JSON list of C-alpha atoms in Angstrom, two decimals:
[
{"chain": "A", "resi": 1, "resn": "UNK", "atom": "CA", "xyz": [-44.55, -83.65, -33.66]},
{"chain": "A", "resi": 2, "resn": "UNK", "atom": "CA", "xyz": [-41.11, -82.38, -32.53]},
{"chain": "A", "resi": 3, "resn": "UNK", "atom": "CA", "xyz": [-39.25, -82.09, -29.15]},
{"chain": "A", "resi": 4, "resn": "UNK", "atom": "CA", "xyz": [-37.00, -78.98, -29.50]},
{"chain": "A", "resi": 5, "resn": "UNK", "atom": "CA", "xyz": [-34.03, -78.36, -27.09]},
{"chain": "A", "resi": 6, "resn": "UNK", "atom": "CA", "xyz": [-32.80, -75.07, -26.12]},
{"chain": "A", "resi": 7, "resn": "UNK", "atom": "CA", "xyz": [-29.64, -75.13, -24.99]},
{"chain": "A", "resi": 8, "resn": "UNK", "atom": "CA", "xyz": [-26.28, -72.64, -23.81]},
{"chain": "A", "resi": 9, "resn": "UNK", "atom": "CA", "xyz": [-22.60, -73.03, -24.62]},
{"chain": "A", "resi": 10, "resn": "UNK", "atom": "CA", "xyz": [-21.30, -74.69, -20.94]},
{"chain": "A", "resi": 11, "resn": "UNK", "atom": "CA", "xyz": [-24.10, -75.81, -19.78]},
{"chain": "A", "resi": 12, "resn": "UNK", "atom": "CA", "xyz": [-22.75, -79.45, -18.94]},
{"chain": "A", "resi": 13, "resn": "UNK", "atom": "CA", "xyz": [-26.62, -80.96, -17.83]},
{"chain": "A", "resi": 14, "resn": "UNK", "atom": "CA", "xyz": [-27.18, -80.42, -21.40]},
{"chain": "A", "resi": 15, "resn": "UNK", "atom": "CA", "xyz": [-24.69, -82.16, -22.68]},
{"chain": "A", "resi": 16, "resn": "UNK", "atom": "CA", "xyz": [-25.43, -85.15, -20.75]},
{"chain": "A", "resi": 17, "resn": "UNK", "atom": "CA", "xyz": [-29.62, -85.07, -20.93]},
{"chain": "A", "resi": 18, "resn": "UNK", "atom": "CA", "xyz": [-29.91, -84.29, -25.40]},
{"chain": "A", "resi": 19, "resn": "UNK", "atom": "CA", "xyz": [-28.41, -88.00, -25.94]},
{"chain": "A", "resi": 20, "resn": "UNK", "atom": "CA", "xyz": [-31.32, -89.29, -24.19]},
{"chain": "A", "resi": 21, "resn": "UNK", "atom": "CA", "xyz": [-33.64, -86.56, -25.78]},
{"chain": "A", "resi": 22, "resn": "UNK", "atom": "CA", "xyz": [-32.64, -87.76, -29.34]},
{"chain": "A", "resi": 23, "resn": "UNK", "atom": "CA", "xyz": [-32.88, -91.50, -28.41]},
{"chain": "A", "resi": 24, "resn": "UNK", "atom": "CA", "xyz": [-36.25, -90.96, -27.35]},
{"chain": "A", "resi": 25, "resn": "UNK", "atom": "CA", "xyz": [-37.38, -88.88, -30.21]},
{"chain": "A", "resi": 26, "resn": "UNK", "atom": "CA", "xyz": [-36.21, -91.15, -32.71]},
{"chain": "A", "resi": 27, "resn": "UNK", "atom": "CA", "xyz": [-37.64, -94.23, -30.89]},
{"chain": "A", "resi": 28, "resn": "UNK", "atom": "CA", "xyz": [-41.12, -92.81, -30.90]},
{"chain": "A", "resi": 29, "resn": "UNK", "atom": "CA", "xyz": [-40.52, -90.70, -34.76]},
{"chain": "A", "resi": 30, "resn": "UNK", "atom": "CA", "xyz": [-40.74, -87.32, -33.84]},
{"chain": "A", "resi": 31, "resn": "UNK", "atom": "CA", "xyz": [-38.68, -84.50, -34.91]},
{"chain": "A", "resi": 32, "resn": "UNK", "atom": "CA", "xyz": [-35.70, -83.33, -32.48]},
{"chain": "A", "resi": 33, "resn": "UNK", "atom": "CA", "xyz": [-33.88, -80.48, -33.28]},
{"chain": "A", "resi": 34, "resn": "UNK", "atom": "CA", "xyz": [-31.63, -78.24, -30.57]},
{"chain": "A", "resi": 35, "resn": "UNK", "atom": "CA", "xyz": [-31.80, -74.16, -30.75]},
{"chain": "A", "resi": 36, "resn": "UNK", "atom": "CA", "xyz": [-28.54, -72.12, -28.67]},
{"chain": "A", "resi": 37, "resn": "UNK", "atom": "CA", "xyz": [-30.02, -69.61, -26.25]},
{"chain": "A", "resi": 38, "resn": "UNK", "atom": "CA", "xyz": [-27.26, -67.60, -27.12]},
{"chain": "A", "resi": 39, "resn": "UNK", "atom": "CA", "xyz": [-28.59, -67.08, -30.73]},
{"chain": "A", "resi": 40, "resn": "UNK", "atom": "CA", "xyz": [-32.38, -65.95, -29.46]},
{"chain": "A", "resi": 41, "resn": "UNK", "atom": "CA", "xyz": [-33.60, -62.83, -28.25]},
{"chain": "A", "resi": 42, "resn": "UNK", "atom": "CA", "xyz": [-33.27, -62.39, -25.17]},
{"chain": "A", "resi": 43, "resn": "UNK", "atom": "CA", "xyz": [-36.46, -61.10, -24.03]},
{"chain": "A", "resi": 44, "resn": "UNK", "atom": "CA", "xyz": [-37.83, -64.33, -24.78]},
{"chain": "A", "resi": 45, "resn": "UNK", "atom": "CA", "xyz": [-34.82, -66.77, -23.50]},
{"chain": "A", "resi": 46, "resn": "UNK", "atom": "CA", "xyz": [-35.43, -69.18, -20.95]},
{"chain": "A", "resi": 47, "resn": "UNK", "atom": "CA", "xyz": [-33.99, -68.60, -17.64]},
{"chain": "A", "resi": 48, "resn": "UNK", "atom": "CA", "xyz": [-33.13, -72.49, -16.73]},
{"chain": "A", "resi": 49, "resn": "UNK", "atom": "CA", "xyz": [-31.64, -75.21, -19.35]},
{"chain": "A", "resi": 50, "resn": "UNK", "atom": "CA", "xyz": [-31.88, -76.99, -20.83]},
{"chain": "A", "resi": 51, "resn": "UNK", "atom": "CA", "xyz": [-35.43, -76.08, -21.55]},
{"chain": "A", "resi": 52, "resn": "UNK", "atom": "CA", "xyz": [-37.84, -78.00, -24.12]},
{"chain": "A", "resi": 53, "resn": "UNK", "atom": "CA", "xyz": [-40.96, -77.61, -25.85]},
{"chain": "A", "resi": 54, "resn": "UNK", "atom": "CA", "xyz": [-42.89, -80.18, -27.32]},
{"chain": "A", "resi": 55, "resn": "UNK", "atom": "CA", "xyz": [-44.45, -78.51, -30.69]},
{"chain": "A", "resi": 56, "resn": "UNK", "atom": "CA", "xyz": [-47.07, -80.20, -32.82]},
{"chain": "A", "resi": 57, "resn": "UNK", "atom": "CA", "xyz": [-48.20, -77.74, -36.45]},
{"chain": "A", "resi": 58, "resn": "UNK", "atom": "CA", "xyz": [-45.90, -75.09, -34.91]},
{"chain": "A", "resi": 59, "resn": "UNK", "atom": "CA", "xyz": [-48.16, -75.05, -31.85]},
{"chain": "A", "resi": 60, "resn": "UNK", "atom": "CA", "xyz": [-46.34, -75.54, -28.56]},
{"chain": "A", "resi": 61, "resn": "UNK", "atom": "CA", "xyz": [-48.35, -77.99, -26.92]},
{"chain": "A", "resi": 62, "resn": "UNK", "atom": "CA", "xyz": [-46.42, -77.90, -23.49]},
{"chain": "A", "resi": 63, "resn": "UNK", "atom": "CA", "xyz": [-42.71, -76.76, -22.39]},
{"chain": "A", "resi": 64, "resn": "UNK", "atom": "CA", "xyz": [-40.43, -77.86, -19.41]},
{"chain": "A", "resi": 65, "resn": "UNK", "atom": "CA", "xyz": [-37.00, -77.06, -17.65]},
{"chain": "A", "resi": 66, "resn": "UNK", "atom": "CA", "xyz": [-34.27, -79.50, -16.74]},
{"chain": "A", "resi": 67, "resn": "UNK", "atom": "CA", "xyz": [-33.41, -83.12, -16.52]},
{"chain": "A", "resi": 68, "resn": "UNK", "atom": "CA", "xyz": [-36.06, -84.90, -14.36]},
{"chain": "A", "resi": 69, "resn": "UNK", "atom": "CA", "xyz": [-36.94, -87.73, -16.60]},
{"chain": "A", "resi": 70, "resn": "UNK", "atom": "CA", "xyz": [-40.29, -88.40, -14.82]},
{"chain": "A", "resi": 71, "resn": "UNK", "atom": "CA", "xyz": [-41.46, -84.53, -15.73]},
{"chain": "A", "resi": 72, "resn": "UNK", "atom": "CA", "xyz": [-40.24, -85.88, -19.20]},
{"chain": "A", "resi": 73, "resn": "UNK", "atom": "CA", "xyz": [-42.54, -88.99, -19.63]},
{"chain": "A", "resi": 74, "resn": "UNK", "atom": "CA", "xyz": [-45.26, -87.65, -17.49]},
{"chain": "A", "resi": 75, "resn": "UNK", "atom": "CA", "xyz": [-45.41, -84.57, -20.47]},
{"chain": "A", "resi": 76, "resn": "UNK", "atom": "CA", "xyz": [-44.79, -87.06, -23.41]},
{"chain": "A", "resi": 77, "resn": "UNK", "atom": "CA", "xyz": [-47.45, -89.65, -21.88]},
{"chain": "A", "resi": 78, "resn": "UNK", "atom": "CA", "xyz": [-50.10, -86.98, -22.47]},
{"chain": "A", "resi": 79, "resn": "UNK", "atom": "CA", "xyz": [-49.12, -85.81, -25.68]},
{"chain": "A", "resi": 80, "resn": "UNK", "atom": "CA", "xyz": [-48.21, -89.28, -27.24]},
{"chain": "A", "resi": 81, "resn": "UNK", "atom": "CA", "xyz": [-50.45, -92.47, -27.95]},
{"chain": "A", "resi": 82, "resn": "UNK", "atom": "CA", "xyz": [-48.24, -95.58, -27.68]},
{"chain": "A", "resi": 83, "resn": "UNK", "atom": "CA", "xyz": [-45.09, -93.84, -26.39]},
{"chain": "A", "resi": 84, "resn": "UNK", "atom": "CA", "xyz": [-42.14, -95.68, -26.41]},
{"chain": "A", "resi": 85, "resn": "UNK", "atom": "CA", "xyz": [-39.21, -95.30, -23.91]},
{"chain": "A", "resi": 86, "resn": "UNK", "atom": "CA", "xyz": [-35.25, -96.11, -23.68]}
]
């Protein structure tokens, strides 16, 4: 399973939120890698960041905008047995 982090150049909530992001991923094992908005197309660019997906077998299993750390554990509690947190 992998928590992947789009992100844009600036965009200083994202700077502050992926330390916690990658804490929490490597607490609980799963992947974590970060993807610039700039680089994607743009028809299928998120409109708020940062913006993450949690993916499991290259299936998204559910996405969310923004910093709110309850949306976070509320979306990793239903996705992950045993989950672990800072």
């Amino acid at each position: 399973m992998e928590i992947v982090m789009i992100k844009k150049h600036g965009c200083g909530p994202c700077k502050m939120y992926e330390p916690t992001i990658k804490e929490i991923a490597k607490i609980n094992d799963l992947e974590f890698r970060t993807v610039q908005a700039e680089d994607m197309p743009e028809d299928i660019r998120p409109k708020y960041f940062p913006y993450f997906y949690l993916r499991q077998d290259n299936e998204v299993l559910e996405g969310w905008a923004g910093t709110n750390e309850r949306k976070l554990n509320s979306v990793l509690k239903r996705h992950i047995t045993n989950l672990k947190l800072k």
